Amino acid sequence: MGEAESRITDAEWHVMEVVWAIGSATPAEVIDRVAEAQGWNHRTVRTLLSRLVEKGVLRREGDGTRSVYRAAVSRRRSVRELGSSFLKKVFDGDAASLLLHFAREAKLGPEELDRLKKRLAQERKGDES
């Protein structure tokens, strides 16, 4: 992950979710979808859009009122790299400890644990191919 992606704030993440969901978005579309839900005014959303462009996470095309924003990075890549950063920072890279932590915190029952085991086994088989 680029340094820029690791610095996406929670507020910026809300903006990125809108852009990822609709592919390309005008400032008005982002404002309509984010401002009321978050209790922000239009200037706050525009500031977040500008910051995301500066960080290289969004691309701005056009000018003025005809601007359109498109993601410069995929959601999948951002989630993967944010998860990797979290794993390293909080669990010192130990994925088993992370999984155990979340399994305990979610209070997974026997059926859910069995499903998780099966999915992990499927992933393992996929890696061996």
C-alpha positions as a printed NumPy array, in Angstrom:
array([[  0.   ,   0.   ,   0.   ],
       [  1.164,   3.477,  -0.665],
       [  1.718,   5.754,   2.279],
       [ -1.283,   7.784,   1.13 ],
       [ -3.728,   4.922,   1.522],
       [ -2.551,   4.109,   5.013],
       [ -3.42 ,   7.659,   6.03 ],
       [ -7.058,   7.576,   4.926],
       [ -9.045,   8.801,   7.897],
       [-12.41 ,   7.392,   8.956],
       [-14.126,  10.476,   7.525],
       [-12.303,  10.091,   4.212],
       [-13.27 ,   6.425,   4.117],
       [-16.967,   7.451,   4.045],
       [-16.274,   9.575,   0.982],
       [-14.319,   6.792,  -0.714],
       [-17.173,   4.336,  -0.12 ],
       [-19.456,   6.587,  -2.179],
       [-16.965,   6.891,  -5.031],
       [-16.237,   3.165,  -5.03 ],
       [-19.974,   2.392,  -5.032],
       [-20.884,   4.555,  -8.017],
       [-17.624,   4.481,  -9.969],
       [-17.379,   8.171, -10.66 ],
       [-19.064,  10.92 ,  -8.734],
       [-19.62 ,  14.619,  -8.946],
       [-19.08 ,  16.645,  -5.788],
       [-22.872,  17.055,  -5.525],
       [-23.395,  13.273,  -5.611],
       [-20.873,  12.732,  -2.844],
       [-22.346,  15.562,  -0.794],
       [-25.872,  14.17 ,  -1.233],
       [-24.825,  10.712,  -0.056],
       [-22.457,  11.636,   2.757],
       [-23.235,  15.048,   4.242],
       [-26.61 ,  14.354,   5.807],
       [-25.738,  10.841,   6.951],
       [-22.62 ,  12.121,   8.726],
       [-23.987,  15.496,   9.807],
       [-21.443,  17.365,   7.687],
       [-21.897,  20.479,   5.569],
       [-20.923,  20.655,   1.908],
       [-17.632,  22.411,   2.678],
       [-16.51 ,  19.523,   4.873],
       [-17.177,  17.032,   2.069],
       [-15.368,  19.214,  -0.474],
       [-12.385,  19.459,   1.88 ],
       [-12.318,  15.667,   2.229],
       [-12.458,  15.281,  -1.559],
       [ -9.506,  17.663,  -1.933],
       [ -7.487,  15.82 ,   0.694],
       [ -8.109,  12.492,  -1.006],
       [ -6.909,  13.945,  -4.312],
       [ -3.771,  15.284,  -2.584],
       [ -3.143,  11.834,  -1.114],
       [ -3.41 ,  10.245,  -4.549],
       [ -6.405,   8.103,  -3.621],
       [ -8.868,  10.008,  -5.812],
       [ -8.471,  11.515,  -9.263],
       [-10.31 ,  14.708, -10.128],
       [-11.281,  15.178, -13.74 ],
       [-12.864,  18.266, -15.263],
       [-13.041,  21.663, -13.65 ],
       [-15.267,  23.672, -11.365],
       [-18.87 ,  22.489, -11.253],
       [-18.14 ,  19.86 , -13.91 ],
       [-15.655,  17.979, -11.756],
       [-15.914,  14.216, -11.498],
       [-14.03 ,  12.118,  -8.979],
       [-12.811,   8.596,  -9.654],
       [-10.933,   6.271,  -7.354],
       [ -7.226,   5.997,  -8.078],
       [ -7.088,   2.794,  -5.985],
       [ -9.572,  -0.045,  -5.686],
       [-11.587,  -0.691,  -2.557],
       [-10.314,  -4.259,  -2.492],
       [ -6.696,  -3.142,  -2.532],
       [ -7.363,  -0.518,   0.137],
       [ -9.113,  -3.017,   2.412],
       [ -6.353,  -5.579,   1.905],
       [ -3.621,  -3.117,   2.663],
       [ -5.421,  -1.518,   5.586],
       [ -5.934,  -5.006,   7.01 ],
       [ -2.274,  -5.805,   6.519],
       [ -1.257,  -2.592,   8.269],
       [ -3.645,  -3.344,  11.145],
       [ -2.303,  -6.902,  11.433],
       [  1.285,  -5.673,  11.639],
       [  0.551,  -2.838,  14.04 ],
       [ -1.835,  -4.547,  16.465],
       [ -0.88 ,  -8.23 ,  16.241],
       [  2.773,  -7.958,  15.2  ],
       [  1.889,  -9.757,  11.979],
       [  0.516, -12.85 ,  13.74 ],
       [ -2.602, -13.734,  11.718],
       [ -3.551, -16.636,  13.986],
       [ -3.719, -14.284,  16.979],
       [ -5.873, -11.891,  14.984],
       [ -8.302, -14.656,  14.005],
       [ -8.503, -15.97 ,  17.554],
       [ -9.133, -12.48 ,  18.874],
       [-11.999, -11.847,  16.481],
       [-13.467, -15.32 ,  16.986],
       [-13.529, -14.723,  20.739],
       [-14.857, -11.175,  20.488],
       [-17.603, -12.219,  18.079],
       [-18.448, -15.113,  20.409],
       [-18.649, -17.517,  17.483],
       [-20.702, -20.607,  18.194],
       [-19.763, -24.174,  17.178],
       [-21.534, -23.959,  13.783],
       [-19.843, -20.691,  12.895],
       [-16.463, -22.042,  13.975],
       [-17.002, -25.13 ,  11.79 ],
       [-17.837, -22.872,   8.827],
       [-14.702, -20.86 ,   9.483],
       [-12.582, -24.034,   9.632],
       [-14.032, -25.207,   6.311],
       [-13.374, -21.859,   4.669],
       [ -9.804, -21.83 ,   5.967],
       [ -9.304, -25.383,   4.633],
       [-10.637, -24.272,   1.231],
       [ -8.228, -21.339,   1.214],
       [ -5.374, -23.645,   2.084],
       [ -6.265, -25.983,  -0.795],
       [ -6.389, -22.991,  -3.113],
       [ -2.884, -21.946,  -2.049],
       [ -1.52 , -25.428,  -2.738],
       [ -2.719, -25.402,  -6.35 ]])
